Coordinates of C-alpha atoms (C1' of nucleotides) in Angstrom, one line a residue:
Chain A
M1491 CA -40.8 -4.2 3.9
A1492 CA -37.5 -5.8 4.9
T1493 CA -34.3 -3.9 5.6
T1494 CA -33.1 -4.4 2.0
E1495 CA -29.5 -4.8 2.8
L1496 CA -28.3 -5.1 -0.7
T1497 CA -25.3 -2.8 -0.4
V1498 CA -23.4 -4.3 2.5
T1499 CA -19.8 -3.4 2.4
I1500 CA -17.4 -6.1 3.7
S1501 CA -13.9 -5.1 4.7
D1502 CA -10.9 -7.3 4.0
A1503 CA -10.7 -8.8 7.5
E1504 CA -14.5 -9.3 7.6
W1505 CA -14.2 -11.1 4.3
R1506 CA -12.2 -13.8 6.1
V1507 CA -15.0 -14.4 8.5
M1508 CA -17.6 -14.5 5.8
R1509 CA -15.6 -17.1 3.8
I1510 CA -15.8 -19.4 6.8
V1511 CA -19.5 -19.0 7.2
W1512 CA -20.2 -19.2 3.5
T1513 CA -18.2 -22.5 3.3
L1514 CA -19.7 -24.1 6.3
K1515 CA -23.2 -22.7 5.6
E1516 CA -23.6 -22.0 9.3
A1517 CA -21.2 -21.9 12.2
D1518 CA -21.1 -20.9 15.9
S1519 CA -18.5 -18.4 17.1
R1520 CA -16.3 -21.2 18.6
T1521 CA -15.9 -22.7 15.2
I1522 CA -15.2 -19.5 13.5
I1523 CA -12.7 -18.4 16.1
D1524 CA -10.9 -21.7 16.1
L1525 CA -10.6 -21.8 12.3
L1526 CA -9.4 -18.2 12.0
E1527 CA -6.9 -18.5 14.8
Q1528 CA -5.2 -21.2 12.7
Q1529 CA -5.2 -19.0 9.5
H1530 CA -4.1 -15.7 11.1
D1531 CA -2.6 -14.6 14.3
W1532 CA -5.7 -13.0 15.4
K1533 CA -6.8 -13.0 19.0
P1534 CA -10.2 -14.3 19.8
A1535 CA -11.3 -10.8 20.7
T1536 CA -10.5 -9.6 17.3
I1537 CA -12.6 -12.2 15.7
K1538 CA -15.5 -11.5 18.0
T1539 CA -15.3 -7.9 16.9
L1540 CA -15.5 -8.9 13.3
I1541 CA -18.4 -11.2 13.8
G1542 CA -20.2 -8.5 15.8
R1543 CA -19.7 -5.9 13.0
L1544 CA -20.9 -8.3 10.4
V1545 CA -24.1 -9.0 12.3
K1546 CA -24.6 -5.2 12.8
K1547 CA -24.0 -4.7 9.1
G1548 CA -26.6 -7.3 8.2
A1549 CA -24.1 -9.7 6.6
L1550 CA -24.7 -12.4 9.1
A1551 CA -27.9 -13.6 10.8
T1552 CA -28.0 -15.1 14.2
T1553 CA -30.1 -17.9 15.6
K1554 CA -30.1 -18.6 19.3
N1555 CA -28.9 -22.1 20.1
G1556 CA -28.9 -22.6 23.8
R1557 CA -26.3 -20.3 25.3
Q1558 CA -24.8 -19.3 22.0
F1559 CA -25.6 -18.2 18.5
I1560 CA -25.4 -19.9 15.1
Y1561 CA -24.4 -17.5 12.4
T1562 CA -25.6 -17.8 8.8
P1563 CA -24.8 -15.7 5.8
L1564 CA -27.4 -13.1 4.8
I1565 CA -25.7 -12.2 1.6
D1566 CA -24.7 -14.5 -1.2
E1567 CA -21.1 -15.3 -1.7
Q1568 CA -21.1 -15.3 -5.5
S1569 CA -23.0 -12.0 -5.6
A1570 CA -20.6 -10.4 -3.1
M1571 CA -17.6 -11.6 -5.2
D1572 CA -19.2 -10.3 -8.5
T1573 CA -20.1 -7.0 -7.0
A1574 CA -16.6 -6.5 -5.5
L1575 CA -14.9 -7.2 -8.8
I1576 CA -17.3 -5.1 -10.9
T1577 CA -16.9 -2.2 -8.5
E1578 CA -13.2 -2.5 -8.6
L1579 CA -13.2 -2.6 -12.4
N1580 CA -15.6 0.3 -12.7
Q1581 CA -13.1 2.5 -10.9
M1582 CA -10.4 1.8 -13.5
C1583 CA -9.9 3.1 -17.0
A1584 CA -12.5 1.4 -19.3
M1585 CA -10.0 1.2 -22.1
H1586 CA -7.5 -0.8 -20.1
R1587 CA -9.8 -3.3 -18.4
G1588 CA -9.5 -5.9 -21.1
T1589 CA -5.7 -6.0 -20.9
S1590 CA -5.9 -6.2 -17.2
L1591 CA -8.3 -9.1 -17.2
A1592 CA -6.1 -10.9 -19.7
H1593 CA -3.2 -10.6 -17.3
V1594 CA -5.4 -11.8 -14.5
L1595 CA -6.8 -14.8 -16.4
D1596 CA -3.3 -15.7 -17.4
Q1597 CA -2.0 -15.7 -13.9
L1598 CA -5.0 -17.3 -12.1
E1599 CA -5.5 -21.0 -11.6
L1600 CA -8.7 -22.0 -13.2
S1601 CA -10.4 -25.3 -13.6
H1602 CA -10.8 -26.8 -17.0
D1603 CA -14.6 -26.3 -16.8
D1604 CA -14.1 -22.7 -15.8
V1605 CA -11.8 -22.0 -18.7
E1606 CA -14.3 -23.6 -21.1
N1607 CA -17.1 -21.6 -19.6
L1608 CA -15.1 -18.4 -19.9
I1609 CA -14.3 -19.1 -23.5
D1610 CA -17.9 -19.7 -24.1
V1611 CA -19.0 -16.4 -22.5
L1612 CA -16.4 -14.6 -24.6
Q1613 CA -17.3 -16.3 -27.8
K1614 CA -20.8 -15.1 -27.3
K1615 CA -19.6 -11.6 -27.0
L1616 CA -17.5 -11.6 -30.0
P1617 CA -20.2 -10.8 -32.6
T1618 CA -21.4 -7.7 -30.8
A1619 CA -18.1 -6.5 -29.4
P1620 CA -17.3 -2.9 -30.4
T1621 CA -14.1 -2.1 -32.3
M1622 CA -12.8 -0.2 -29.3
V1623 CA -13.8 0.9 -25.8
D1624 CA -13.0 4.6 -25.1
C1625 CA -11.0 5.8 -22.2
D1626 CA -13.3 7.3 -19.6
C1627 CA -10.7 8.9 -17.4
L1628 CA -11.4 12.5 -18.5
P1629 CA -14.7 14.3 -18.4
E1630 CA -17.0 14.2 -21.4
G1631 CA -15.7 16.2 -24.3
C1632 CA -12.0 16.3 -23.3
E1633 CA -9.1 15.2 -25.5
R1634 CA -8.2 11.6 -25.2
S1635 CA -4.5 11.0 -25.4
C1636 CA -4.7 7.4 -24.3
Chain B
M781 CA 19.3 2.1 -3.7
A782 CA 16.1 3.9 -4.4
T783 CA 13.0 3.9 -2.2
T784 CA 11.6 0.9 -4.0
E785 CA 8.0 1.9 -3.8
L786 CA 6.5 -1.2 -5.4
T787 CA 3.7 -1.5 -2.9
V788 CA 2.0 1.8 -3.1
T789 CA -1.7 1.5 -2.1
I790 CA -4.0 3.9 -3.8
S791 CA -7.4 4.6 -2.3
D792 CA -10.6 5.0 -4.3
A793 CA -10.5 8.8 -4.4
E794 CA -6.8 8.9 -5.1
W795 CA -7.4 6.5 -8.0
R796 CA -9.5 9.2 -9.7
V797 CA -6.5 11.6 -9.5
M798 CA -4.1 8.9 -10.9
R799 CA -6.4 8.3 -13.8
I800 CA -6.1 11.9 -14.9
V801 CA -2.4 11.9 -14.6
W802 CA -2.0 8.5 -16.3
T803 CA -4.1 9.6 -19.2
L804 CA -2.5 13.0 -19.6
K805 CA 1.0 11.6 -18.9
E806 CA 1.7 14.7 -16.9
A807 CA -0.4 17.5 -15.5
D808 CA -0.3 20.5 -13.2
S809 CA -2.6 20.9 -10.3
R810 CA -4.8 23.4 -12.1
T811 CA -5.6 20.9 -14.8
I812 CA -6.2 18.1 -12.3
I813 CA -8.5 20.3 -10.2
D814 CA -10.4 21.6 -13.1
L815 CA -11.0 18.1 -14.5
L816 CA -12.0 16.5 -11.3
E817 CA -14.3 19.4 -10.3
Q818 CA -16.3 18.5 -13.5
Q819 CA -16.5 14.8 -12.6
H820 CA -17.2 15.0 -8.9
D821 CA -18.4 17.6 -6.6
W822 CA -15.1 17.9 -4.9
K823 CA -13.8 21.2 -3.6
P824 CA -10.4 22.2 -4.9
A825 CA -9.1 21.7 -1.3
T826 CA -10.1 18.1 -1.4
I827 CA -8.3 17.5 -4.7
K828 CA -5.2 19.2 -3.3
T829 CA -5.2 16.9 -0.4
L830 CA -5.4 13.9 -2.6
I831 CA -2.5 15.1 -4.8
G832 CA -0.5 15.8 -1.7
R833 CA -1.1 12.3 -0.4
L834 CA -0.2 10.7 -3.7
V835 CA 3.1 12.6 -3.8
K836 CA 3.9 11.5 -0.2
K837 CA 3.0 7.9 -1.0
G838 CA 5.4 8.0 -4.0
A839 CA 2.7 7.5 -6.6
L840 CA 3.3 10.9 -8.2
A841 CA 6.6 12.7 -9.0
T842 CA 6.9 16.5 -9.0
T843 CA 8.9 18.6 -11.3
K844 CA 9.2 22.3 -10.6
N845 CA 7.8 24.4 -13.4
G846 CA 8.1 28.1 -12.5
R847 CA 5.8 28.7 -9.6
Q848 CA 4.0 25.4 -9.7
F849 CA 4.6 21.7 -10.1
I850 CA 4.1 19.3 -12.9
Y851 CA 2.9 15.9 -11.7
T852 CA 3.9 12.6 -13.4
P853 CA 3.0 9.0 -12.5
L854 CA 5.7 7.0 -10.6
I855 CA 3.7 3.8 -10.9
D856 CA 2.4 2.1 -14.0
E857 CA -1.3 2.2 -14.6
Q858 CA -1.6 -1.3 -16.0
S859 CA 0.5 -2.8 -13.2
A860 CA -1.6 -1.0 -10.6
M861 CA -4.8 -2.3 -12.2
D862 CA -3.4 -5.9 -12.4
T863 CA -2.3 -5.8 -8.8
A864 CA -5.6 -4.4 -7.6
L865 CA -7.6 -7.1 -9.3
I866 CA -5.3 -10.0 -8.3
T867 CA -5.3 -8.8 -4.7
E868 CA -9.0 -8.6 -4.7
L869 CA -9.4 -12.1 -6.2
N870 CA -6.8 -13.6 -3.9
Q871 CA -9.0 -12.6 -1.0
M872 CA -11.9 -14.6 -2.4
C873 CA -12.6 -18.3 -2.4
A874 CA -10.4 -19.9 -5.0
M875 CA -13.1 -22.3 -6.0
H876 CA -15.5 -19.6 -7.0
R877 CA -13.2 -17.2 -8.8
G878 CA -13.9 -18.7 -12.2
T879 CA -17.6 -18.2 -12.0
S880 CA -17.2 -14.7 -10.8
L881 CA -14.9 -13.9 -13.6
A882 CA -17.4 -15.3 -16.0
H883 CA -20.1 -13.0 -14.7
V884 CA -17.7 -10.1 -14.9
L885 CA -16.7 -10.8 -18.5
D886 CA -20.3 -11.3 -19.4
Q887 CA -21.3 -7.9 -18.0
L888 CA -18.3 -5.9 -19.0
E889 CA -17.9 -4.0 -22.3
L890 CA -14.9 -5.2 -24.1
S891 CA -13.4 -4.5 -27.4
H892 CA -13.4 -7.0 -30.2
D893 CA -9.6 -7.3 -29.9
D894 CA -9.7 -7.7 -26.2
V895 CA -12.3 -10.5 -26.4
E896 CA -10.1 -12.3 -29.0
N897 CA -7.0 -11.8 -26.8
L898 CA -8.9 -13.1 -23.8
I899 CA -10.0 -16.2 -25.7
D900 CA -6.5 -16.7 -26.8
V901 CA -5.1 -16.5 -23.3
L902 CA -7.8 -19.0 -22.1
Q903 CA -7.2 -21.4 -25.0
K904 CA -3.6 -21.6 -24.0
K905 CA -4.6 -22.5 -20.5
L906 CA -7.0 -25.2 -21.4
P907 CA -4.4 -28.0 -21.9
T908 CA -2.9 -27.6 -18.4
A909 CA -6.1 -26.6 -16.6
P910 CA -6.7 -28.8 -13.5
T911 CA -10.0 -30.7 -13.2
M912 CA -10.9 -28.6 -10.3
V913 CA -9.6 -25.9 -8.0
D914 CA -10.1 -26.5 -4.3
C915 CA -11.8 -24.2 -2.0
D916 CA -9.2 -22.5 0.2
C917 CA -11.6 -20.9 2.7
L918 CA -10.8 -23.3 5.6
P919 CA -7.4 -24.0 7.1
E920 CA -5.4 -26.9 5.6
G921 CA -6.8 -30.2 6.5
C922 CA -10.4 -29.2 7.2
E923 CA -13.4 -30.7 5.7
R924 CA -14.5 -29.0 2.5
S925 CA -18.2 -28.8 2.1
C926 CA -18.2 -26.4 -0.8
Chain C
dA1330 C1' -25.7 -22.6 46.1
dA1331 C1' -21.4 -20.7 44.9
dA1332 C1' -17.8 -20.5 41.7
dT1333 C1' -16.3 -20.7 37.1
dT1334 C1' -16.5 -20.5 32.3
dG1335 C1' -17.4 -18.7 28.1
dA1336 C1' -20.4 -16.2 24.5
dG1337 C1' -21.7 -11.8 23.2
dT1338 C1' -21.2 -6.7 24.2
dT1339 C1' -18.8 -2.4 25.2
dT1340 C1' -14.9 0.3 25.1
dA1341 C1' -10.3 1.5 23.2
dC1342 C1' -7.2 3.2 20.1
dA1343 C1' -4.1 4.1 16.1
dT1344 C1' -4.4 4.6 11.2
dC1345 C1' -6.5 5.4 6.8
dC1346 C1' -9.8 7.7 4.1
dG1347 C1' -13.1 11.2 2.4
dT1348 C1' -13.8 15.8 2.7
dA1349 C1' -12.3 20.4 3.3
dA1350 C1' -11.0 25.0 5.6
dA1351 C1' -7.1 27.8 6.7
dC1352 C1' -2.5 29.4 6.1
dG1353 C1' 2.2 30.7 4.3
dT1354 C1' 4.6 32.3 0.7
dA1355 C1' 6.3 33.2 -3.8
dA1356 C1' 5.0 35.1 -8.3
dG1357 C1' 2.4 38.3 -10.9
dA1358 C1' -0.4 42.6 -11.1
dA1359 C1' -1.1 47.3 -10.0
Chain D
dT1281 C1' 7.0 48.3 -4.2
dT1282 C1' 2.8 46.9 -2.4
dC1283 C1' -1.3 44.1 -3.2
dT1284 C1' -3.3 40.1 -4.8
dT1285 C1' -3.6 35.6 -6.6
dA1286 C1' -3.0 31.0 -6.3
dC1287 C1' -0.1 26.8 -5.3
dG1288 C1' 1.4 23.8 -2.1
dT1289 C1' 1.2 22.7 3.0
dT1290 C1' -0.8 22.2 7.6
dT1291 C1' -4.6 21.3 10.3
dA1292 C1' -9.2 19.3 11.1
dC1293 C1' -12.6 16.0 11.8
dG1294 C1' -15.9 12.1 11.5
dG1295 C1' -16.3 7.4 10.0
dA1296 C1' -14.3 2.8 8.8
dT1297 C1' -11.0 -0.6 9.8
dG1298 C1' -7.5 -3.6 12.2
dT1299 C1' -6.6 -5.1 16.4
dA1300 C1' -7.8 -6.3 21.1
dA1301 C1' -8.7 -5.9 26.2
dA1302 C1' -12.4 -5.6 29.6
dC1303 C1' -16.9 -6.5 31.1
dT1304 C1' -21.6 -8.6 31.7
dC1305 C1' -24.3 -12.3 32.4
dA1306 C1' -26.3 -16.8 31.8
dA1307 C1' -25.1 -21.5 31.9
dT1308 C1' -22.3 -25.2 33.6
dT1309 C1' -19.5 -27.2 37.2
dT1310 C1' -18.3 -28.2 41.9

DNA sequence: AAATTGAGTTTACATCCGTAAACGTAAGAA
DNA sequence: TTCTTACGTTTACGGATGTAAACTCAATTT
């Protein structure tokens, strides 16, 4: 059985590295360092540390290529994004999630196709949507003064 | 001028405390500790630490009430939620945000009213939505192989 | 072959966070 | 008034994170 790294946690700084590798599909450290030095004022050593941690965490795979390595993602970008968002939302009051998402959707730049897709997803939910979602901030059986 | 604490960062564990206070509008430590001991297996000391940190951070205000304090939120719940989500999204590839939100909306439990409201927000965006949102994972001027 | 370069590894260190015990002190009980 | 309770504060400590210098070698250059 494999190491089943389905629960890799990626920190903010590490996320920047992953985005490069996700976008390029694969990259050597030189490429990653060059690109990130342009975006942030990180020293090469800092970026090396981040790459090293991501490899140790099982977020990046390495393939020997002569003297250096080629790094490839071991976790899926879309899944990582989905998980991060869901995790964040799950930590918030269930009753207020809808409003927050409305604010987010309002402020975010989305493509025409995305907007249509989102409307579609929501339309499908309408029939089965409950009248209201209860606040889950207090333990079971407590007064809800939301 | 006041201390302008508009950028208070709340950690995961602290978020649990804030949810209690947000929901109750105000609470003394006894109440907070009792409620959180039911939800988590945190020792009272742990919860005291979290409360203390939130006060120091400027997320909670204190009002003397005889021997103890009454804690009230100094930051708005909905704003905190919005900011947390937007911050999270801003750290992800712009091109993939739409898809991720679709997954989130699909999985999340939302009230009928929320769904309608969300559809409304999206419908208003449709006319001005761009054909596509570019990937912003690489520095300006790089190839985009997304 | 010797010197140099550079990729990956090790070490460093301050801060934040989760988790919690210990303590000081004022209020309430005896 | 003295003892006790309990609230808020101080101290603690390991792990994660941001940030980065130093070091080890193997490959490349001279």
